[in-house]
mmCIF file with all atom_site columns, C-alpha atoms in Angstrom:
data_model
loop_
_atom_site.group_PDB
_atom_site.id
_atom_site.type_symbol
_atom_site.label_atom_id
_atom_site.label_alt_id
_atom_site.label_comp_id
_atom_site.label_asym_id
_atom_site.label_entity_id
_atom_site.label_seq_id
_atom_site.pdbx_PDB_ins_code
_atom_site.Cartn_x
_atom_site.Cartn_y
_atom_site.Cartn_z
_atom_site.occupancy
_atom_site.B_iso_or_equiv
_atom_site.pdbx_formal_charge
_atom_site.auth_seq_id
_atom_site.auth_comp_id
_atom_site.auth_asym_id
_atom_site.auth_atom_id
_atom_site.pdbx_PDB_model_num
ATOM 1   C CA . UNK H 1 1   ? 102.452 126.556 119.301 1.00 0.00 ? 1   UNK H CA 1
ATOM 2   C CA . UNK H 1 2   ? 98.970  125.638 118.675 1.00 0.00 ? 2   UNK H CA 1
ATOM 3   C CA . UNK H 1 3   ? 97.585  122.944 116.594 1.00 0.00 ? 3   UNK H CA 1
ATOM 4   C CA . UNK H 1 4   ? 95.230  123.551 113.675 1.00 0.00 ? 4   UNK H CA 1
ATOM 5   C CA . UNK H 1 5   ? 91.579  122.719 114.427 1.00 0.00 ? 5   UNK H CA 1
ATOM 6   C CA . UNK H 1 6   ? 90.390  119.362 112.893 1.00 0.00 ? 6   UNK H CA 1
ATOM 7   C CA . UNK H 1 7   ? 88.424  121.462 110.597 1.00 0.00 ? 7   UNK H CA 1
ATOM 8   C CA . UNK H 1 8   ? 91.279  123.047 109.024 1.00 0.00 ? 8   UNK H CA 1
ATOM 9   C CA . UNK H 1 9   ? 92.140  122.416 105.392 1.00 0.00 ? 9   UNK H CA 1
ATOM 10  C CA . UNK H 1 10  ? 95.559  119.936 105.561 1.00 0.00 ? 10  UNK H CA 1
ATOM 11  C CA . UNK H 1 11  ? 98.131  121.997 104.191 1.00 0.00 ? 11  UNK H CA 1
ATOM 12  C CA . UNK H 1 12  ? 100.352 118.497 103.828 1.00 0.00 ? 12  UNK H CA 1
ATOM 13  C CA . UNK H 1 13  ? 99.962  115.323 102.369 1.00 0.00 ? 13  UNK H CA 1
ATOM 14  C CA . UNK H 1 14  ? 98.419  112.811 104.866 1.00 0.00 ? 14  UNK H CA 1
ATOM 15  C CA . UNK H 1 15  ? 101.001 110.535 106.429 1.00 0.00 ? 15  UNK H CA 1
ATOM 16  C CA . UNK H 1 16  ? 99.626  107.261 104.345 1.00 0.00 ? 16  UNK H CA 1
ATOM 17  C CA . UNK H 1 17  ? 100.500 108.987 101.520 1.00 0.00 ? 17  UNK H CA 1
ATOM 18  C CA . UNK H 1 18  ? 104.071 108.998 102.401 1.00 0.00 ? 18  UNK H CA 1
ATOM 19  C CA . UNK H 1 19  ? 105.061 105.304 101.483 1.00 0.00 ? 19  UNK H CA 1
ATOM 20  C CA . UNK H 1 20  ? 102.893 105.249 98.073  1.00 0.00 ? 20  UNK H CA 1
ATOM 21  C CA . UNK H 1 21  ? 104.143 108.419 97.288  1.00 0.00 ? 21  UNK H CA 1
ATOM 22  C CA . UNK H 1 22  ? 107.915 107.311 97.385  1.00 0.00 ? 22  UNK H CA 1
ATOM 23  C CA . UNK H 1 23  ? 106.876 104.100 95.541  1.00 0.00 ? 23  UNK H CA 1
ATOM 24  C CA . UNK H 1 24  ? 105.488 105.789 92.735  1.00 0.00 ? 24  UNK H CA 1
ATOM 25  C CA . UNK H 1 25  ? 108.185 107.864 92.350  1.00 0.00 ? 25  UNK H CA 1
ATOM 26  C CA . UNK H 1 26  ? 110.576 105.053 92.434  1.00 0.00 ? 26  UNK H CA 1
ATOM 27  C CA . UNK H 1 27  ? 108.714 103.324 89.614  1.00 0.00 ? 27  UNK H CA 1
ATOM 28  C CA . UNK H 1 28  ? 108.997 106.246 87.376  1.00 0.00 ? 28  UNK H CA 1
ATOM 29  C CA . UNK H 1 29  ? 112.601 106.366 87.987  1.00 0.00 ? 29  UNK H CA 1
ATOM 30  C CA . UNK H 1 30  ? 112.688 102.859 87.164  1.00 0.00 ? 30  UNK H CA 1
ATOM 31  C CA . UNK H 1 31  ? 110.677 103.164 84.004  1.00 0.00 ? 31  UNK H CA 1
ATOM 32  C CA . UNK H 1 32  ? 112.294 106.087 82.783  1.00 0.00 ? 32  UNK H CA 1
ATOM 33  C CA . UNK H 1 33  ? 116.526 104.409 82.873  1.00 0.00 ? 33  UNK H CA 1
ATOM 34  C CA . UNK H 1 34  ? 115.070 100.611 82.877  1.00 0.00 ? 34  UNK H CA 1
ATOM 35  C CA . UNK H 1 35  ? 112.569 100.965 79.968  1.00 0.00 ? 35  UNK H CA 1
ATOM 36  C CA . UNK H 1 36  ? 113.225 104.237 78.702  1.00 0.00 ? 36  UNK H CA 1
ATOM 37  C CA . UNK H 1 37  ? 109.341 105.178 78.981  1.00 0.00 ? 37  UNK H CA 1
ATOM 38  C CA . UNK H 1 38  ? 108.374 108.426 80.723  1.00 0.00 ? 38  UNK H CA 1
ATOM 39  C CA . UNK H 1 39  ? 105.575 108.534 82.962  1.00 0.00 ? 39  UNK H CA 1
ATOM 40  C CA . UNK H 1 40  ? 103.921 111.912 84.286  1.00 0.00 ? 40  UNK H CA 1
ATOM 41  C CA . UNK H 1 41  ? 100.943 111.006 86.491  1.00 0.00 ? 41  UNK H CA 1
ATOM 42  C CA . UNK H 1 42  ? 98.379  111.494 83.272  1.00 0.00 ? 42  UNK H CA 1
ATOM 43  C CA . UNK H 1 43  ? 95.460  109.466 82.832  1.00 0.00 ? 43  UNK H CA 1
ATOM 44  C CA . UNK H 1 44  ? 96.311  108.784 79.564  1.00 0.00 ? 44  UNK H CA 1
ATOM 45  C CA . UNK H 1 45  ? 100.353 106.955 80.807  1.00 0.00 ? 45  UNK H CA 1
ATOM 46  C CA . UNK H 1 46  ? 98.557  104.245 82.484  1.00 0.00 ? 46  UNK H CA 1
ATOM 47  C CA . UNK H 1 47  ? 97.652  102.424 78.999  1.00 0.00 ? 47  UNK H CA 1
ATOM 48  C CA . UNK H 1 48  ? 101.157 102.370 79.003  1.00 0.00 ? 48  UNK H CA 1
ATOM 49  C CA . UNK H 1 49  ? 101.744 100.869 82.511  1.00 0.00 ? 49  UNK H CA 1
ATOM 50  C CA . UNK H 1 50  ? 99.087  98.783  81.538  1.00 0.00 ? 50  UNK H CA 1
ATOM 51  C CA . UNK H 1 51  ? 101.644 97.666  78.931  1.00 0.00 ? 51  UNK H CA 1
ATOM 52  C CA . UNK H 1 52  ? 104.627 96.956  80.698  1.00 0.00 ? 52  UNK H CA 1
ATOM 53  C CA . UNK H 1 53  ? 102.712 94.598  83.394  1.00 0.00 ? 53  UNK H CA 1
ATOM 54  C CA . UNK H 1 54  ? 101.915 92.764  80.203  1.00 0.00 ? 54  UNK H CA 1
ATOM 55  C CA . UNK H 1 55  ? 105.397 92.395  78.950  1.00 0.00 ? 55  UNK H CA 1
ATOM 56  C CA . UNK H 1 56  ? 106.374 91.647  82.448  1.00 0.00 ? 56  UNK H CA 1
ATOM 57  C CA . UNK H 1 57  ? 103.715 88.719  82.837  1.00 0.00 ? 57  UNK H CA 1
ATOM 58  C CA . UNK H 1 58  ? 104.566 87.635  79.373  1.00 0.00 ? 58  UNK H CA 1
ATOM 59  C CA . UNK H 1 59  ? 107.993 87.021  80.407  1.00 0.00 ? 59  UNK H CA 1
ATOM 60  C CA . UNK H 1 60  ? 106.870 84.411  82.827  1.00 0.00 ? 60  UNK H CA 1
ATOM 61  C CA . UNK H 1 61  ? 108.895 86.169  85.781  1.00 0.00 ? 61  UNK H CA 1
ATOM 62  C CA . UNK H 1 62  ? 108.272 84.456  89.371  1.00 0.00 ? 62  UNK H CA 1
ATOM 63  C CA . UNK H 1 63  ? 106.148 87.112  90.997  1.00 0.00 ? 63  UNK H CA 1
ATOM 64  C CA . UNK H 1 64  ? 108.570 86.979  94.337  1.00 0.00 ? 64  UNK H CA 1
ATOM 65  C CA . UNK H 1 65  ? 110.811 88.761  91.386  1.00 0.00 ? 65  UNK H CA 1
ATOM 66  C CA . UNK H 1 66  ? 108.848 91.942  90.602  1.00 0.00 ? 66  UNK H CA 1
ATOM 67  C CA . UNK H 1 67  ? 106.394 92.319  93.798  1.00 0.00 ? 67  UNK H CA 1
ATOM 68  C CA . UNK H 1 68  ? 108.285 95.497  94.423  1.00 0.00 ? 68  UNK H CA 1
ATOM 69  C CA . UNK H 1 69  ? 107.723 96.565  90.829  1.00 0.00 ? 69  UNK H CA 1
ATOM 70  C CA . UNK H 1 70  ? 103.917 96.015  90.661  1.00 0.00 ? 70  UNK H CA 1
ATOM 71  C CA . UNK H 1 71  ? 103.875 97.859  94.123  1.00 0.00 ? 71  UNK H CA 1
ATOM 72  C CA . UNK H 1 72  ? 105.523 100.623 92.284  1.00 0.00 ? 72  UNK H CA 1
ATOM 73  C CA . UNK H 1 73  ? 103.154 100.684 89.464  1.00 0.00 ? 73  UNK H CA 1
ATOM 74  C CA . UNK H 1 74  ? 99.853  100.358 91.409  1.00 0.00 ? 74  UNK H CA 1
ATOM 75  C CA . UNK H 1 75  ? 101.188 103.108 93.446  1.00 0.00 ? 75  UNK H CA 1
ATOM 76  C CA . UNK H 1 76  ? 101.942 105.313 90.830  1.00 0.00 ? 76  UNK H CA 1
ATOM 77  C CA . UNK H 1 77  ? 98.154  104.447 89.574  1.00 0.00 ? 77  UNK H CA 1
ATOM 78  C CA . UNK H 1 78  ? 96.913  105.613 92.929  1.00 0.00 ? 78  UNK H CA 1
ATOM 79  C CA . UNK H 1 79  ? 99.117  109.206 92.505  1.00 0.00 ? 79  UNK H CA 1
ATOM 80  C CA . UNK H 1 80  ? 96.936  109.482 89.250  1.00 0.00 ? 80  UNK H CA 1
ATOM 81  C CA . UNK H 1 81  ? 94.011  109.137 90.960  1.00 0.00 ? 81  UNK H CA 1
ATOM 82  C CA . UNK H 1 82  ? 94.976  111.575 93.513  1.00 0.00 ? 82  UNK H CA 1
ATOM 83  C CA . UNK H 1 83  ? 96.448  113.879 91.588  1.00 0.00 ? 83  UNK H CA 1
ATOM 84  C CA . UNK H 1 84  ? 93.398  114.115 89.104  1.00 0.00 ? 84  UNK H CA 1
ATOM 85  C CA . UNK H 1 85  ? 90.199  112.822 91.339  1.00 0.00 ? 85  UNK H CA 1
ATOM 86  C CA . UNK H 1 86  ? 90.970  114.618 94.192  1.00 0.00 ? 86  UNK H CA 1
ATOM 87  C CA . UNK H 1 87  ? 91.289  111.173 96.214  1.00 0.00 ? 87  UNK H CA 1
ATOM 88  C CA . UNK H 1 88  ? 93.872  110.366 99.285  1.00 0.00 ? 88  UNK H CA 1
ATOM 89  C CA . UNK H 1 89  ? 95.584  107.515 100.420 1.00 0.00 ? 89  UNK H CA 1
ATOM 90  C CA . UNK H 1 90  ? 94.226  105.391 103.529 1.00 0.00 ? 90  UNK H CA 1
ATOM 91  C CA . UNK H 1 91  ? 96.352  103.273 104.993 1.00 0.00 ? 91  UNK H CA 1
ATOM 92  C CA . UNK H 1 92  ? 95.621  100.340 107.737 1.00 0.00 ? 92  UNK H CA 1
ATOM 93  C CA . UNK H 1 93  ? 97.448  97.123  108.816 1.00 0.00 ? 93  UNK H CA 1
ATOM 94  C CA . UNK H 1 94  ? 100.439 97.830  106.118 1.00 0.00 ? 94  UNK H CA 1
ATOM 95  C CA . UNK H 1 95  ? 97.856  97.879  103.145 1.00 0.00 ? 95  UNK H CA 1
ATOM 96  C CA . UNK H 1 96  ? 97.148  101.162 101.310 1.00 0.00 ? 96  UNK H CA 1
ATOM 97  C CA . UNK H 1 97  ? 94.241  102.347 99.964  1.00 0.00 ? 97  UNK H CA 1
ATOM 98  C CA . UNK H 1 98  ? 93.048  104.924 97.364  1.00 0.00 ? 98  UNK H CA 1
ATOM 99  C CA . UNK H 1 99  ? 89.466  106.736 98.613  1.00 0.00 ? 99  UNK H CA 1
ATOM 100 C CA . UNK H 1 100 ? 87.762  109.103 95.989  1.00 0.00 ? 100 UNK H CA 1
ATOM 101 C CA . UNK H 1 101 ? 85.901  112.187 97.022  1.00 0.00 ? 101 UNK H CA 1
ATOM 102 C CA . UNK H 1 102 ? 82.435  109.865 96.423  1.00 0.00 ? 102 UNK H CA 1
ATOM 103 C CA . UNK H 1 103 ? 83.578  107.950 99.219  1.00 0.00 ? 103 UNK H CA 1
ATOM 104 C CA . UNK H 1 104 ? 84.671  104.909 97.740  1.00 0.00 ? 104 UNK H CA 1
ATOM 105 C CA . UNK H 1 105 ? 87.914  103.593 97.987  1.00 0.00 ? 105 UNK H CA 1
ATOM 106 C CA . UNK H 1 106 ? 89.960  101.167 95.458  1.00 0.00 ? 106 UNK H CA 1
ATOM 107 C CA . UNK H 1 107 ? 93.006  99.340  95.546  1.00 0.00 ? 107 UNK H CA 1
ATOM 108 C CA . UNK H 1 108 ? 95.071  100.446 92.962  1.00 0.00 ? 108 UNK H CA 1
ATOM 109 C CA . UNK H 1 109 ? 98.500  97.794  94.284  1.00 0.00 ? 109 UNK H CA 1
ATOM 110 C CA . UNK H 1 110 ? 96.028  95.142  94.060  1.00 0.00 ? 110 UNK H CA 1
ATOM 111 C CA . UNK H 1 111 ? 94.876  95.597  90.792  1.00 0.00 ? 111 UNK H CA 1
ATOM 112 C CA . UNK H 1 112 ? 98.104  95.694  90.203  1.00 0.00 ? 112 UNK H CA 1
ATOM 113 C CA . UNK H 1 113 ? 98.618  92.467  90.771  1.00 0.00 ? 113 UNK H CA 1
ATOM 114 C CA . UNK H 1 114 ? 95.272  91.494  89.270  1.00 0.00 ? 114 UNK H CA 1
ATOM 115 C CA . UNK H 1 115 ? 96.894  92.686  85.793  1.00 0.00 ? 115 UNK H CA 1
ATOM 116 C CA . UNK H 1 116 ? 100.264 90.439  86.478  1.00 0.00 ? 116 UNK H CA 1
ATOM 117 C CA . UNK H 1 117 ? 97.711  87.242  86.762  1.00 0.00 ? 117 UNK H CA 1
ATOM 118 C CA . UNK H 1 118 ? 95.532  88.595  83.733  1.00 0.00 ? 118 UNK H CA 1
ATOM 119 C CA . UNK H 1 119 ? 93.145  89.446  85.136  1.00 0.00 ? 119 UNK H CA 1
ATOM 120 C CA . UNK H 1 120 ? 93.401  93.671  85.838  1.00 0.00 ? 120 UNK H CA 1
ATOM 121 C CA . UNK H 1 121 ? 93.860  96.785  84.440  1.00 0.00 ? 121 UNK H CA 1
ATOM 122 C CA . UNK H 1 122 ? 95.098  100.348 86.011  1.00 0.00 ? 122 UNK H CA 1
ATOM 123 C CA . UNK H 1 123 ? 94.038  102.101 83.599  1.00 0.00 ? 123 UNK H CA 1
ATOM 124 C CA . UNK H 1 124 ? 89.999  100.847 83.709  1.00 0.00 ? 124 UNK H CA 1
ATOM 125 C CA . UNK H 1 125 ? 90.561  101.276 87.264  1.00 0.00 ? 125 UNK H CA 1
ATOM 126 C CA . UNK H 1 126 ? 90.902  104.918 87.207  1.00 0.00 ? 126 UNK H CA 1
ATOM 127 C CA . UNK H 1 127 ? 88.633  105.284 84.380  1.00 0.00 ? 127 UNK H CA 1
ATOM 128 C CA . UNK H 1 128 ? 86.578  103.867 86.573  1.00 0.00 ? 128 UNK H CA 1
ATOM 129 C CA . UNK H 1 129 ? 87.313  105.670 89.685  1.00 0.00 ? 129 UNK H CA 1
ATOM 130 C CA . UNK H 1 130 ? 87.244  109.294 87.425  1.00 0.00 ? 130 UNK H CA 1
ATOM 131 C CA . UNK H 1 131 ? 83.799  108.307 86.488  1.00 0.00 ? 131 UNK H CA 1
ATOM 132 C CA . UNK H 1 132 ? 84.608  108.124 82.691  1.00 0.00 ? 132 UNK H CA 1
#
């Protein structure tokens, strides 16, 4: 069986989408029976992620105690971004990235982490990224 040209349209999802992908997904799950709040990959439900990493920092929890959980949630920004921007996942040396269309490329998991010291938000992230 033949192999589609390189110039072919991907029909799939790239392969480093495949570990972000599953994270986000796991973080909805988690918000949705944990915290009872429903996520749907909208622009508008990262104010609320936004949100939660607050309450989370504000409960002084040791960040060895939700890495996993702030993985989740800057994922999940990232599927906003691709699901919305038209932007993919990059992946090198285990870190993922988000690139837009433009070119550029953010770190969504980062800036997750960024908004558990303070110091970040998801949501102006994508605003961002989206131009707005």
């Amino acid at each position: 069986m033949a192999a589609d040209p390189p110039s072919a349209p991907q029909r799939t999802r790239p392969h480093a989408a495949a570990r972000p992908a599953r994270w986000a997904a796991d973080a909805v799950a988690m918000m949705r029976e944990g915290a009872r709040v429903r996520l749907d990959y909208s622009a508008q439900s990262l104010w609320r992620v936004d949100r939660m990493v607050e309450e989370i920092r504000r409960e002084d929890a040791p960040y060895d105690a939700v890495r996993e959980t702030l993985r989740g949630l800057g994922a999940y920004a990232g599927e906003v971004l691709v699901r919305h921007a038209g932007a993919e996942w990059w992946a090198s040396g285990g870190d993922h990235w988000i690139r837009t269309p433009d070119g550029r490329l953010w770190d969504p998991i980062d800036e997750a982490r960024r908004c558990y010291g303070g110091h970040g938000s998801l949501r102006l992230l994508c605003l961002d990224a989206l131009g707005q």
